[in-house]
Amino acid sequence: SAVISQKPSRDICQRGTSLTIQCQVDSQVTMMFWYRQQPGQSLTLIATANQGSEATYESGFVIDKFPISRPNLTFSTLTVSNMSPEDSSIYLCSVGQPLDTQYFGPGTRLTVL
Amino acid sequence: GEDVEQSLFLSVREGDSSVINCTYTDSSSTYLYWYKQEPGAGLQLLTYIFSNMDMKQDQRLTVLLNKKDKHLSLRIADTQTGDSAIYFCADSAHGNTGKLIFGQGTTLQVKP
């Protein structure tokens, strides 16, 4: 299985600021995704991070609010822009290969004041 | 759209078996997964089952899949206090795109 790390592991941010979360994998993977887990809730897919092209966003998520980069097959970033308290969540990246299992990073716990 | 449903809470005594149930709606699912989330931690992949299988056993874990009824279950034998966590069922919606649809999660409480 892939080893996935995320930075930062947690942060407390002020309203109106932006935070960039990094996801690093120890091997090349085809698929990388970003999920959000709001307090006491399940996971919701934000977007698929596509290597070398724009991310594919799910309904309810837009690029201006959650810009994503994926410069290569082992690294991706998610930025949470112009934050409000409603953005307080755990943000998780996950990786997988087609027709194979999917693994999750440890998550980034974000609190917006 | 696709949906995954789970009961929210299960309480068992240490040493008993736990059965966590899940239903899904997507008939094109390729894989179905069980993830475990302990307090303050990320998601740990526990096990998964390919859609053409009925059962998969892995040590204390048994997964049963009823494709006709779109029902998935996770049985944990000899449940321990360390098994206390939230268990998420996930469906690989849209075939092999990799997207997962998660259930609400079942909180398993194991009493000593």
CSV table of C-alpha atoms in Angstrom, one decimal, chain A residues 10 31 33 35 37 40-45 48 56 58 90 92 94 97-107 109, chain B residues 30-31 33 35 37-45 48 50 86 88 94-105:
chain,number,residue,atom,x,y,z
A,10,ARG,CA,-3.7,20.7,11.8
A,31,MET,CA,-5.5,8.8,-9.1
A,33,PHE,CA,-8.5,12.8,-4.7
A,35,TYR,CA,-12.2,14.8,0.4
A,37,GLN,CA,-15.1,15.6,6.4
A,40,GLY,CA,-19.4,14.6,12.9
A,41,GLN,CA,-20.1,13.9,9.3
A,42,SER,CA,-19.1,11.5,6.6
A,43,LEU,CA,-16.7,12.2,3.8
A,44,THR,CA,-17.6,14.2,0.7
A,45,LEU,CA,-15.5,14.2,-2.5
A,48,THR,CA,-10.2,14.6,-8.6
A,56,THR,CA,-12.4,17.9,-11.9
A,58,GLU,CA,-17.9,17.7,-7.8
A,90,ILE,CA,-10.8,17.5,8.2
A,92,LEU,CA,-8.1,14.2,3.4
A,94,SER,CA,-6.6,9.7,-1.1
A,97,GLN,CA,-4.9,3.0,-9.1
A,98,PRO,CA,-7.7,2.0,-11.6
A,99,LEU,CA,-9.5,-1.2,-10.5
A,100,ASP,CA,-7.5,-1.2,-7.3
A,101,THR,CA,-8.0,-0.2,-3.7
A,102,GLN,CA,-7.9,3.4,-2.4
A,103,TYR,CA,-5.9,4.7,0.5
A,104,PHE,CA,-6.2,7.8,2.6
A,105,GLY,CA,-3.7,10.2,4.1
A,106,PRO,CA,-3.9,11.1,7.8
A,107,GLY,CA,-5.9,14.2,7.2
A,109,ARG,CA,-7.7,19.3,10.7
B,30,THR,CA,-16.8,-2.4,-8.8
B,31,TYR,CA,-15.5,-2.5,-5.3
B,33,TYR,CA,-14.9,-0.9,1.0
B,35,TYR,CA,-12.8,1.9,6.4
B,37,GLN,CA,-11.7,5.8,11.7
B,38,GLU,CA,-10.4,6.1,15.3
B,39,PRO,CA,-10.9,9.3,17.3
B,40,GLY,CA,-8.6,12.0,15.9
B,41,ALA,CA,-7.2,9.8,13.2
B,42,GLY,CA,-7.5,9.4,9.4
B,43,LEU,CA,-9.2,6.6,7.6
B,44,GLN,CA,-7.7,3.1,7.7
B,45,LEU,CA,-8.6,0.7,4.9
B,48,TYR,CA,-12.8,-4.5,0.5
B,50,PHE,CA,-14.9,-7.0,-5.4
B,86,ILE,CA,-16.4,4.7,13.4
B,88,PHE,CA,-17.5,3.7,7.0
B,94,HIS,CA,-18.9,5.2,-11.5
B,95,GLY,CA,-17.0,2.0,-12.1
B,96,ASN,CA,-13.2,2.5,-12.1
B,97,THR,CA,-13.0,6.3,-11.9
B,98,GLY,CA,-11.8,5.9,-8.3
B,99,LYS,CA,-14.5,8.1,-6.8
B,100,LEU,CA,-15.9,6.8,-3.5
B,101,ILE,CA,-19.4,7.4,-2.1
B,102,PHE,CA,-19.4,7.1,1.7
B,103,GLY,CA,-22.0,6.1,4.1
B,104,GLN,CA,-22.7,8.2,7.2
B,105,GLY,CA,-20.5,5.9,9.4
